[in-house]
Short mmCIF file of C-alpha atoms in Angstrom, two decimals:
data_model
loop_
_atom_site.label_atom_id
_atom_site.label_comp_id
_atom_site.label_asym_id
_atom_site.label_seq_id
_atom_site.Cartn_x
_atom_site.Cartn_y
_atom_site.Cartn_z
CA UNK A 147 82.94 121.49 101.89
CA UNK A 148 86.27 123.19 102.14
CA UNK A 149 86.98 121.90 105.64
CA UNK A 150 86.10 118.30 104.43
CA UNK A 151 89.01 119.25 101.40
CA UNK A 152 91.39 120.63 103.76
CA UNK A 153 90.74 117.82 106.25
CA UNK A 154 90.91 115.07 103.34
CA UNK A 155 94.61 117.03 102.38
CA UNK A 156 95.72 116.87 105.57
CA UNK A 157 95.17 113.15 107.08
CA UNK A 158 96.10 112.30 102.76
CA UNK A 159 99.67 114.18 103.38
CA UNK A 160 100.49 112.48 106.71
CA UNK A 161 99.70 108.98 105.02
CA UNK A 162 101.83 109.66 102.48
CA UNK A 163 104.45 110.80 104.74
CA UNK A 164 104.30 107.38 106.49
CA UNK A 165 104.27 105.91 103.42
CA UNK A 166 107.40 107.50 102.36
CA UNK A 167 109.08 106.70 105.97
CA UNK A 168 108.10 102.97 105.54
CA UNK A 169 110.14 103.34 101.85
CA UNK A 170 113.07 105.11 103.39
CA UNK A 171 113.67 102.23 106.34
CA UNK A 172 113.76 99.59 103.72
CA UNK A 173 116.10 101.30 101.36
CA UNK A 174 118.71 102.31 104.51
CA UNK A 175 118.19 99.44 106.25
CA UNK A 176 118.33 96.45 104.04
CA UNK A 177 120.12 95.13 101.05
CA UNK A 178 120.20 96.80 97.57
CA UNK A 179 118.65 93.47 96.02
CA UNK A 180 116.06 93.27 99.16
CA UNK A 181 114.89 97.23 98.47
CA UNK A 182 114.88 96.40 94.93
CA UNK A 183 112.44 93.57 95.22
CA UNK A 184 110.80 95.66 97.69
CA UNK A 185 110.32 98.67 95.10
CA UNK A 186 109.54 96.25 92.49
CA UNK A 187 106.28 95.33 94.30
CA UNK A 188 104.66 98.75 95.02
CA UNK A 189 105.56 99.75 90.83
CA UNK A 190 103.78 96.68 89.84
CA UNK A 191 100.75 96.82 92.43
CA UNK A 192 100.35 100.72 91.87
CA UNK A 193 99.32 99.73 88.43
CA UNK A 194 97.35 97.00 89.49
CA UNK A 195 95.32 99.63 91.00
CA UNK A 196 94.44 100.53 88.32
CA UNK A 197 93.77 97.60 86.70
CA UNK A 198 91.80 96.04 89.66
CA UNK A 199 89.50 100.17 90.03
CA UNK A 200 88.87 99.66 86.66
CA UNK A 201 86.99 103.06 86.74
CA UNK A 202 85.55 102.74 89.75
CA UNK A 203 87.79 105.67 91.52
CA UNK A 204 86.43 107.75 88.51
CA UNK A 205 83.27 106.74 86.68
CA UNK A 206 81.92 104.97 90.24
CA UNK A 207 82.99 107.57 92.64
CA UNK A 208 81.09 110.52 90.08
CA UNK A 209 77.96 108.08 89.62
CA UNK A 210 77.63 107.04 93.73
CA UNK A 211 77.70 111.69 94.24
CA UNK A 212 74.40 111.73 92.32
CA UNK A 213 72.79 108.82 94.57
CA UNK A 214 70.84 109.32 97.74
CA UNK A 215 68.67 105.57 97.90
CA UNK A 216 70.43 102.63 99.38
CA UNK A 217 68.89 100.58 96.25
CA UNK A 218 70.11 102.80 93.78
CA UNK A 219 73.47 102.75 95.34
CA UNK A 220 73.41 98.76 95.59
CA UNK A 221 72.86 98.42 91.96
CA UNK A 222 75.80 101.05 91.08
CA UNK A 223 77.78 99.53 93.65
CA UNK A 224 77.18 96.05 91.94
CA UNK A 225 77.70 97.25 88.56
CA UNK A 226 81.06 99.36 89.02
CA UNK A 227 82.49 96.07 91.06
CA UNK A 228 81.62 93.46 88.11
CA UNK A 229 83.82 95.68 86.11
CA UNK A 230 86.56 95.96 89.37
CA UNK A 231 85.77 91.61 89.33
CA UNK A 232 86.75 91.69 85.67
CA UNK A 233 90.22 94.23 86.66
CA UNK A 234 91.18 91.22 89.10
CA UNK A 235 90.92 88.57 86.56
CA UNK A 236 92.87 90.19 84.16
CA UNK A 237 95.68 91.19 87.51
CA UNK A 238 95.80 87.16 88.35
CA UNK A 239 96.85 86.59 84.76
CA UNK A 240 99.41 88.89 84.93
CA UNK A 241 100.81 87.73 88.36
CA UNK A 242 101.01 84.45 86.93
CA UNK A 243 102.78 85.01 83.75
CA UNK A 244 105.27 88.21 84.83
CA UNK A 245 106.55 85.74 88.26
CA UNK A 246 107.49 83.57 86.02
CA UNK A 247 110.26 85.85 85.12
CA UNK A 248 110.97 86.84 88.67
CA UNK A 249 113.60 84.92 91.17
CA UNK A 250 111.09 83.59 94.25
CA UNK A 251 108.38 83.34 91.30
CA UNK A 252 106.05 81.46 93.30
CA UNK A 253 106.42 83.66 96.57
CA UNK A 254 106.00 86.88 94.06
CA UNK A 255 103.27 85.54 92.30
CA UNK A 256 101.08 84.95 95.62
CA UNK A 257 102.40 87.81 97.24
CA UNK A 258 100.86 90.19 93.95
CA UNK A 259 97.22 87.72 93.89
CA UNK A 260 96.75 87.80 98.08
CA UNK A 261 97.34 91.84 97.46
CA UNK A 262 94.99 91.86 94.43
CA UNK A 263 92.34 89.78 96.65
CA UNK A 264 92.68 92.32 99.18
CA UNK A 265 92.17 95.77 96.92
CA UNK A 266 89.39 94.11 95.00
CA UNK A 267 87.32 93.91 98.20
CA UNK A 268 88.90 97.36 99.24
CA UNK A 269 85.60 99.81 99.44
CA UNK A 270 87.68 103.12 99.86
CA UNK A 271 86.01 104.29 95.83
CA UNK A 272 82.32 102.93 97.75
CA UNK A 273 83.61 105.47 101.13
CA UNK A 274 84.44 108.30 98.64
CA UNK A 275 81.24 108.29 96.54
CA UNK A 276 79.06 108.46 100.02
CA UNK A 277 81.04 111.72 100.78
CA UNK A 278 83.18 109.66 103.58
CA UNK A 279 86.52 110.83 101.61
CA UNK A 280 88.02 112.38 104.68
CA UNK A 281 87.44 109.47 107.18
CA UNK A 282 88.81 106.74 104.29
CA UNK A 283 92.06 109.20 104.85
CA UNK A 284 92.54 108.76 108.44
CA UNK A 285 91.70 105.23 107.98
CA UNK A 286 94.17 104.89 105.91
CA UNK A 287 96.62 107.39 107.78
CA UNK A 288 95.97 104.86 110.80
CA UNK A 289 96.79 101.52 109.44
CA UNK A 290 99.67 102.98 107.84
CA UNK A 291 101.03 104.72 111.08
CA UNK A 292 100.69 101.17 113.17
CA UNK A 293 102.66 99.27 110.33
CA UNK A 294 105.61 101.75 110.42
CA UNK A 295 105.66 101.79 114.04
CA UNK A 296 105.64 97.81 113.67
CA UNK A 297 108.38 97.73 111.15
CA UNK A 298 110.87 100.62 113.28
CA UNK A 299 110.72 98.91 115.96
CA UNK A 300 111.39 95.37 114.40
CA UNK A 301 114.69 97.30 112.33
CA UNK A 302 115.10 98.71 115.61
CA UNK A 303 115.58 95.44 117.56
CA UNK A 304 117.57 94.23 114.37
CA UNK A 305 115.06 91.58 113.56
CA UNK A 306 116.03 89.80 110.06
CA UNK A 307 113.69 90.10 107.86
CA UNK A 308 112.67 87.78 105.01
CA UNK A 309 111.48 89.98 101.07
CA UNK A 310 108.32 88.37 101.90
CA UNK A 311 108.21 89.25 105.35
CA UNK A 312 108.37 93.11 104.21
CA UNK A 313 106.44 92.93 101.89
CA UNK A 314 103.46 91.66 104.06
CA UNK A 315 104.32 94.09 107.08
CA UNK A 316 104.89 97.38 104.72
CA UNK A 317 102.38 96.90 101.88
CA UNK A 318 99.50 94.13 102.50
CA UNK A 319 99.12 94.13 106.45
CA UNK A 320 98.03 97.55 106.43
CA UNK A 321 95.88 97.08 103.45
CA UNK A 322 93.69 94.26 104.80
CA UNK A 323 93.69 96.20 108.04
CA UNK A 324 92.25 99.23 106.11
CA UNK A 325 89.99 97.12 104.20
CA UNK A 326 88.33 95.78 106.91
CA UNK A 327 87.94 98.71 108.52
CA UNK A 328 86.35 100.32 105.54
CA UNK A 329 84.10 97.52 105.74
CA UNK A 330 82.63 97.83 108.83
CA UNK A 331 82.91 101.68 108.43
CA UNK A 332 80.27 101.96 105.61
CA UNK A 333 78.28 99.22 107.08
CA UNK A 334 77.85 101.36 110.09
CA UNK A 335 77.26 104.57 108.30
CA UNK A 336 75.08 103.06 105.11
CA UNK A 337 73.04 101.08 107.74
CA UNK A 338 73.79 98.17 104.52
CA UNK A 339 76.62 95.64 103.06
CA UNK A 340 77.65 97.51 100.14
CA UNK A 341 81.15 95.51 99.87
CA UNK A 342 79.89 91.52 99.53
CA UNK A 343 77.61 92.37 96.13
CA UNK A 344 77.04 89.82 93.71
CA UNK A 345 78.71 90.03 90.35
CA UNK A 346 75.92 91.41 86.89
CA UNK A 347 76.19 89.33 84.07
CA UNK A 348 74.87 91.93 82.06
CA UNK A 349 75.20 95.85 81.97
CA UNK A 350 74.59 98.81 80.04
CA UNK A 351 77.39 99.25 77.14
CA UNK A 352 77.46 103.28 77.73
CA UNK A 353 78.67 102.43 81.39
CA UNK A 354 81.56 99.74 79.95
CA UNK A 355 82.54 102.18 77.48
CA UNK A 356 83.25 105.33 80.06
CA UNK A 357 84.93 103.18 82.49
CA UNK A 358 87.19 101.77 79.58
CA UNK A 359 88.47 105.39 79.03
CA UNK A 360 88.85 106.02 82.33
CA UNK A 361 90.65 103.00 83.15
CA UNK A 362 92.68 103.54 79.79
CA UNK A 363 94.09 106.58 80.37
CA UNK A 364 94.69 105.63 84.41
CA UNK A 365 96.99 103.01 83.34
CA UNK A 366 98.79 104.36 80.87
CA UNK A 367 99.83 107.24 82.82
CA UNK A 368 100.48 104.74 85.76
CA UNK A 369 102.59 102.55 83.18
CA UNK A 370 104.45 104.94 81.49
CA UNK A 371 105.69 106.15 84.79
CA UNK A 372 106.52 102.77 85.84
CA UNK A 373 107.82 100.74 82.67
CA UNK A 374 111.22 101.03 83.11
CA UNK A 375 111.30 99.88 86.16
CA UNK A 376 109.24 97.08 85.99
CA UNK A 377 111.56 96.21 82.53
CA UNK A 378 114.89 96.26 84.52
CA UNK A 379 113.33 93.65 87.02
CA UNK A 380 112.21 91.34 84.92
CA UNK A 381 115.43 91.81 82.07
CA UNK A 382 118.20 92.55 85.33
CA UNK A 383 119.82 91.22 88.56
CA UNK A 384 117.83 92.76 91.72
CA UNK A 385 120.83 94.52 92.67
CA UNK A 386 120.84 96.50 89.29
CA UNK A 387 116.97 97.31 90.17
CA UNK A 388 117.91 98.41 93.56
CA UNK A 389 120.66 101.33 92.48
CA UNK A 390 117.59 102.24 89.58
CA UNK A 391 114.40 101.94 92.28
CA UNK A 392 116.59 104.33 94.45
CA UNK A 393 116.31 107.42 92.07
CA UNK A 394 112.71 106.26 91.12
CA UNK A 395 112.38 106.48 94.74
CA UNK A 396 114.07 110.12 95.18
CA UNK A 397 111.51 111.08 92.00
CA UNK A 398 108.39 109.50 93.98
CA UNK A 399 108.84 111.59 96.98
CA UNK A 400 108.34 114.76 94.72
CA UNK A 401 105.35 113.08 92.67
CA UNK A 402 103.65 112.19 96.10
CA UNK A 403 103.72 116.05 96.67
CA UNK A 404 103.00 117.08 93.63
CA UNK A 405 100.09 114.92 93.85
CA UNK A 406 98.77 116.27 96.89
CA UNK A 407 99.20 120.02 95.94
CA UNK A 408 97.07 119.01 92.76
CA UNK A 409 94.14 116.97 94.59
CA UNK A 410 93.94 120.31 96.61
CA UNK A 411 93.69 122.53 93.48
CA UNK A 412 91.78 121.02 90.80
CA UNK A 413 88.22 122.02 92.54
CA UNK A 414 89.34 125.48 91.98
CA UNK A 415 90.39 124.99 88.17
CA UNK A 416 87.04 122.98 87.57
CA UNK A 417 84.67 126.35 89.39
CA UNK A 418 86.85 129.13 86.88
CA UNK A 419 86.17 129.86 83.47
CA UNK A 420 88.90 128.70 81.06
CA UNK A 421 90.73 132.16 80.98
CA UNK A 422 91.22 132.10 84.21
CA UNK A 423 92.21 128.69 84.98
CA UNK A 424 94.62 128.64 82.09
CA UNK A 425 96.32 131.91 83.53
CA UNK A 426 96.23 130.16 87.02
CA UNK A 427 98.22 126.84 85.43
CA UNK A 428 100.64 129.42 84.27
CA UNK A 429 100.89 131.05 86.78
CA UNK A 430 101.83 127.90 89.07
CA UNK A 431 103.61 126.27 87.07
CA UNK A 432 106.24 129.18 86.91
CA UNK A 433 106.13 129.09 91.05
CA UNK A 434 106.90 125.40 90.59
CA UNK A 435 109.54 126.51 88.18
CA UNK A 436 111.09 129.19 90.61
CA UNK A 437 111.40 126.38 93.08
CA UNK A 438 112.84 123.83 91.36
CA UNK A 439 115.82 126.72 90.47
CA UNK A 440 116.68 127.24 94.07
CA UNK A 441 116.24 123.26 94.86
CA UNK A 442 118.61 122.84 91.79
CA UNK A 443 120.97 125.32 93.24
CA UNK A 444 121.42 123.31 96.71
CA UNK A 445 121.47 119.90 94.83
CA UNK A 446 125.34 121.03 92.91
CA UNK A 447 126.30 121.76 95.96
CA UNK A 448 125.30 119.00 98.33
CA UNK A 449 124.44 116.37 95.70
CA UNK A 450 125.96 113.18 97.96
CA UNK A 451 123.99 114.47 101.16
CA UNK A 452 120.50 114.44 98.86
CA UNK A 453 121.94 111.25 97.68
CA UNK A 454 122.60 109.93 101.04
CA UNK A 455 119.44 110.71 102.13
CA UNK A 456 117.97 107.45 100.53
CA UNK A 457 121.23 105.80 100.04
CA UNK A 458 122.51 103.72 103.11
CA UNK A 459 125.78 106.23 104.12
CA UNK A 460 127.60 102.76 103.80
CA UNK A 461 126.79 102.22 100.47
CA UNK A 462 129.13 103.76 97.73
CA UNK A 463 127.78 106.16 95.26
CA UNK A 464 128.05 104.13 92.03
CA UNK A 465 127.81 105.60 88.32
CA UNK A 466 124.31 104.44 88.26
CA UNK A 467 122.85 105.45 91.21
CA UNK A 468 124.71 108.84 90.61
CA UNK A 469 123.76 109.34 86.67
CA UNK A 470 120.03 108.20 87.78
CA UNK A 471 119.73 110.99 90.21
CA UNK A 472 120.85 113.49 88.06
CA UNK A 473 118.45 112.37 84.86
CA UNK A 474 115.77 111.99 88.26
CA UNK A 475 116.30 115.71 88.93
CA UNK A 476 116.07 117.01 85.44
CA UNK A 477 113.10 115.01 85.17
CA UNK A 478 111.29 116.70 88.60
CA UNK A 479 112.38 119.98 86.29
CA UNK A 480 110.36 119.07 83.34
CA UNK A 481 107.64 118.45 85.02
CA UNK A 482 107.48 121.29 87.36
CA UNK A 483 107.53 123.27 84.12
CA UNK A 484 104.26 121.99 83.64
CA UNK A 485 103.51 121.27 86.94
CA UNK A 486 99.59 121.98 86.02
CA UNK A 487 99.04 121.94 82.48
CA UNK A 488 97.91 118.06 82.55
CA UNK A 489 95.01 119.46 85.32
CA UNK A 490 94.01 122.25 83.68
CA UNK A 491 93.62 119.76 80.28
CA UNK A 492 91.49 117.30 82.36
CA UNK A 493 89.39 120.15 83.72
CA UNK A 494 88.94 121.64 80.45
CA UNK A 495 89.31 119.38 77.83
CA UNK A 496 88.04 115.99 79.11
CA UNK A 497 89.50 112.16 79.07
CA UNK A 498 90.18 112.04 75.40
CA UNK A 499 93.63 114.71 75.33
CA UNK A 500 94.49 112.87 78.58
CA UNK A 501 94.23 109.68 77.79
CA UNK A 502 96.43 110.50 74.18
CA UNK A 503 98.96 112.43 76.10
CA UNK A 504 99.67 109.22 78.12
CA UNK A 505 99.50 106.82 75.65
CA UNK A 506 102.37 108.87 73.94
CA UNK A 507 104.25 108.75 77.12
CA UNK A 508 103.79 105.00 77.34
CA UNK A 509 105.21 104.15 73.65
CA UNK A 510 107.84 106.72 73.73
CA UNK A 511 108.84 105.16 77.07
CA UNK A 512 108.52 101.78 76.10
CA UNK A 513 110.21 102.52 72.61
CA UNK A 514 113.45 103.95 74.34
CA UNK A 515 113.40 101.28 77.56
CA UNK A 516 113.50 98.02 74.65
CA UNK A 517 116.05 100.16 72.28
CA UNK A 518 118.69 100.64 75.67
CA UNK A 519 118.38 96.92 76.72
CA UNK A 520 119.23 95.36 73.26
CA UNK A 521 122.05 98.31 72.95
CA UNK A 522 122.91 97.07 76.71
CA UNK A 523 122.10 100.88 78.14
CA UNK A 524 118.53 99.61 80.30
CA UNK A 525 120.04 100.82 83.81
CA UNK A 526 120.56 103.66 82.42
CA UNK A 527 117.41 104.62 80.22
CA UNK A 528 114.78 103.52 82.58
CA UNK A 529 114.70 106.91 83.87
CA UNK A 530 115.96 108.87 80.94
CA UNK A 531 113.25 107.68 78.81
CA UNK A 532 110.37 108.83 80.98
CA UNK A 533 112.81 112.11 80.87
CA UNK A 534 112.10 111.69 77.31
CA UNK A 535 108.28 111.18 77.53
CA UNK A 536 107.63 114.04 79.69
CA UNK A 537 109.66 116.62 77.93
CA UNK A 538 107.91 115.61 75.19
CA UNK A 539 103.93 115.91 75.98
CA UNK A 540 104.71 118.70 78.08
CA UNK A 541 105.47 120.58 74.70
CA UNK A 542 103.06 118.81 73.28
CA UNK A 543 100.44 120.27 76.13
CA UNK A 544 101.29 123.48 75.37
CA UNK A 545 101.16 123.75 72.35
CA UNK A 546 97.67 122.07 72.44
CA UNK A 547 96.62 124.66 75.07
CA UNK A 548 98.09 127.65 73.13
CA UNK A 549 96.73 126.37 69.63
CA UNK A 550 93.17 125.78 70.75
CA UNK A 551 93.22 129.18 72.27
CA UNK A 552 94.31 131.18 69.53
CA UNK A 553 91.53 129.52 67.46
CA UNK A 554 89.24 130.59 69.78
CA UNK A 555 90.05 133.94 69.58
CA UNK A 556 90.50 134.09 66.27
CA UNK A 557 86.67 132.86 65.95
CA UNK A 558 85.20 135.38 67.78
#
C-alpha cells in the first residue's frame, strides 16, 4: 500500500512537472495574447473536469474500492457514467454559449467540445477504483512527456504555431493518447469493456444526491479559483489576460505542489484520531508558514528574476504583471497559513463544511471580480479577490476548527 502511494506521488509529480514545462514554453515562447488564449483554455477545461466527473473521481472511485465482480462493477461503472453523460451535456452548453463571447468563437467552441468528448470517455476514475492508480500516473506521465518533447522541439526548430495548433499539441493530443491507452489498459487487466457502457435511464436518488455534493463542492472550489480569470477573457483584450494568466500561472506552480504534498498526506490524517490530526494540520501548516518567510525574503530581493522566470526576458515588466505577482505571492502566504486546515476539515468533518467554505469563496470572488470591472479595476482584482476569498475562509476554518473543539471539551 505505501509503495503503491509513494509510487502514485512520484510518476503524479513528474507529470505535473511536464505539465508545468509545457506551460512555461508557451508563456516564453509565444505572444502575450497567444499564452493568454492558451491559459484561458486549461482554466476553463480544469473546471470542466469537474463538470464532465460529475462525482465520479469521488463517489465512483469510493463505490468501484468496495467491488470485486465484473457485473457489479459494470452496473456502477454504468451508473457513475450516466451521471459523467449528463456533466458533458451540461459542458457542450457552456462551450456553445461562453465562445460566443470569445474572438475565434467557433475554433474555441470545438476546441472545448472535441476536449469534453475526449475526458468523458477518459476511464482514469474506472483505473483508480480497480486499484490501478499508480499505472493511470505513468500513463499519464508518458503521454505528457512525448507531447513536450513534441512541442520543444517544434519551438526549437522555430515552427509557427497557430492558438489552435497549441492547444491540440499541449492539452488534447496527450489526452486522447492517454485515453486510449487507459482503454486498452483496463480492458487488458479487467479481462472486460468497462469504458463503451450504455447510458441508465433510471437510478437510485441516494446515488444522484451524493454525487451532487460531491460535484458541488468540486466546482466551486475549482471556480472560485478560476473566476477571475475566466471573467477577464471574456470582459478583456487577450493581451490583458496574458499579463493576468502569467501570475495565475506563477500561483499554479505552487498549488500543483501543494497539491501533491496533500494527496500524499491525507491517508495519514484520515488513520489519526482528531487530536492528533488537528495538532498535525498545525503543525504543518506553521512549516508551510516558515517557508513561505524565507521564500518571501528572496522574492524582495530578486523579484524581476522570479518574474522573469515566466515572463519572456524581452518582455517589459508592466504595472500589471508586476502588482499581480505581488497580490499572487501574498496569496501563496495565506494559504500556506492554512496550508492543511481544508484536509483536516474534509477528513474530519465531511462534504458539507467543504462544500460551504467554497461556495463562500466563489461569491466573495465573484462579488469583488463584477464590482472591479464596472469600477474599471478587473486586471487588477482577478487575483486580489481570490486574495480576498482565501483570507477569508481560512479564518473562517479556524475558527470552525477551534469552536467545535472547545465545545467538545467543554461537553465532556
Amino acid at each position: 500500500m505505501k509503495l503503491s502511494i509513494l509510487k502514485t506521488v512520484f510518476f503524479e509529480s513528474l507529470n505535473r512537472l511536464c505539465t508545468l514545462i509545457i506551460v512555461l514554453l508557451v508563456s516564453r515562447n509565444f505572444s502575450v495574447s497567444t499564452y493568454g488564449y492558451f491559459s484561458l483554455f486549461i482554466t476553463i477545461t480544469s473546471i470542466g473536469q469537474t463538470v464532465i466527473d460529475f462525482g465520479s473521481q469521488n463517489f465512483g472511485v469510493k463505490e468501484l474500492i468496495k467491488l470485486k465482480e465484473i457485473t457489479d462493477l459494470k452496473k456502477m461503472v454504468t451508473t457513475v457514467s450516466t451521471f459523467r453523460f449528463i456533466g458533458f451535456i451540461v459542458w457542450v452548453l457552456f462551450s456553445i454559449v461562453y465562445s460566443f463571447f470569445i474572438e475565434d468563437s467557433l475554433t474555441f467552441a470545438t476546441l472545448l467540445i472535441i476536449w469534453g468528448v475526449i475526458y468523458l470517455y477518459y476511464c482514469d476514475w474506472i483505473l483508480k477504483g480497480v486499484g490501478k492508480i499508480s499505472s493511470q500516473a505513468l500513463i499519464n506521465l508518458t503521454t505528457n512527456g512525448a507531447a513536450l518533447l513534441v512541442l520543444y522541439l517544434l519551438i526549437w526548430k522555430k515552427t509557427d504555431l497557430t492558438n489552435s495548433y497549441i492547444i491540440s499539441l499541449a492539452k488534447i493530443g496527450p489526452l486522447l493518447a492517454a485515453a486510449i491507452i487507459s482503454g486498452f489498459f483496463l480492458k487488458w487487466f479487467t479481462k472486460s469493456n468497462l469504458v463503451l457502457v450504455g447510458i441508465k435511464k433510471t437510478w437510485p436518488k441516494s446515488q444522484f444526491n451524493e454525487t451532487m455534493l460531491f460535484t458541488t463542492g468540486s466546482f466551486c472550489a475549482r471556480a472560485y479559483n478560476s473566476i477571475g480569470l475566466i471573467l477577464v477573457g471574456f470582459l478583456l483584450d487577450k493581451t490583458t489576460l496574458g499579463m493576468i494568466s502569467y501570475a495565475f500561472t506563477f500561483y499554479n506552480i505552487f498549488s500543483m505542489g501543494r497539491a501533491i504534498l496533500i494527496t500524499s498526506v491525507y491517508p495519514y490524517f484520515c488513520k489519526l484520531e482528531r487530536k492528533k490530526a488537528l495538532k498535525l494540520s498545525m503543525f504543518l501548516n506553521l512549516g508551510a508558514t516558515l517557508c513561505f518567510v524565507l521564500f518571501l525574503i528572496v522574492y524582495l530581493n530578486y523579484s524581476a528574476e522570479i518574474i522573469h522566470i515566466i515572463v519572456p526576458k524581452t518582455t517589459a515588466i508592466s504595472e500589471v504583471v508586476r502588482f499581480n505577482f505581488n497580490v499572487g505571492v501574498a496569496l501563496i502566504g495565506v494559504v500556506c497559513m492554512s496550508f492543511f486546515t481544508i484536509t483536516f476539515l474534509q477528513a474530519f468533518e465531511g462534504g458539507g463544511i467543504f462544500n460551504r467554505l467554497t461556495i463562500y469563496g466563489l461569491v466573495i470572488v465573484l462579488v469583488l471580480n463584477l464590482l472591479g470591472y464596472f469600477l474599471g479595476y478587473l486586471k487588477y482584482s482577478s487575483i486580489a479577490s481570490l486574495l480576498a476569498a482565501e483570507f477569508l475562509i481560512a479564518l473562517y476554518s479556524y475558527y470552525y476548527i477551534f469552536k467545535k473543539t472547545n465545545n467538545e471539551g467543554i461537553s465532556k
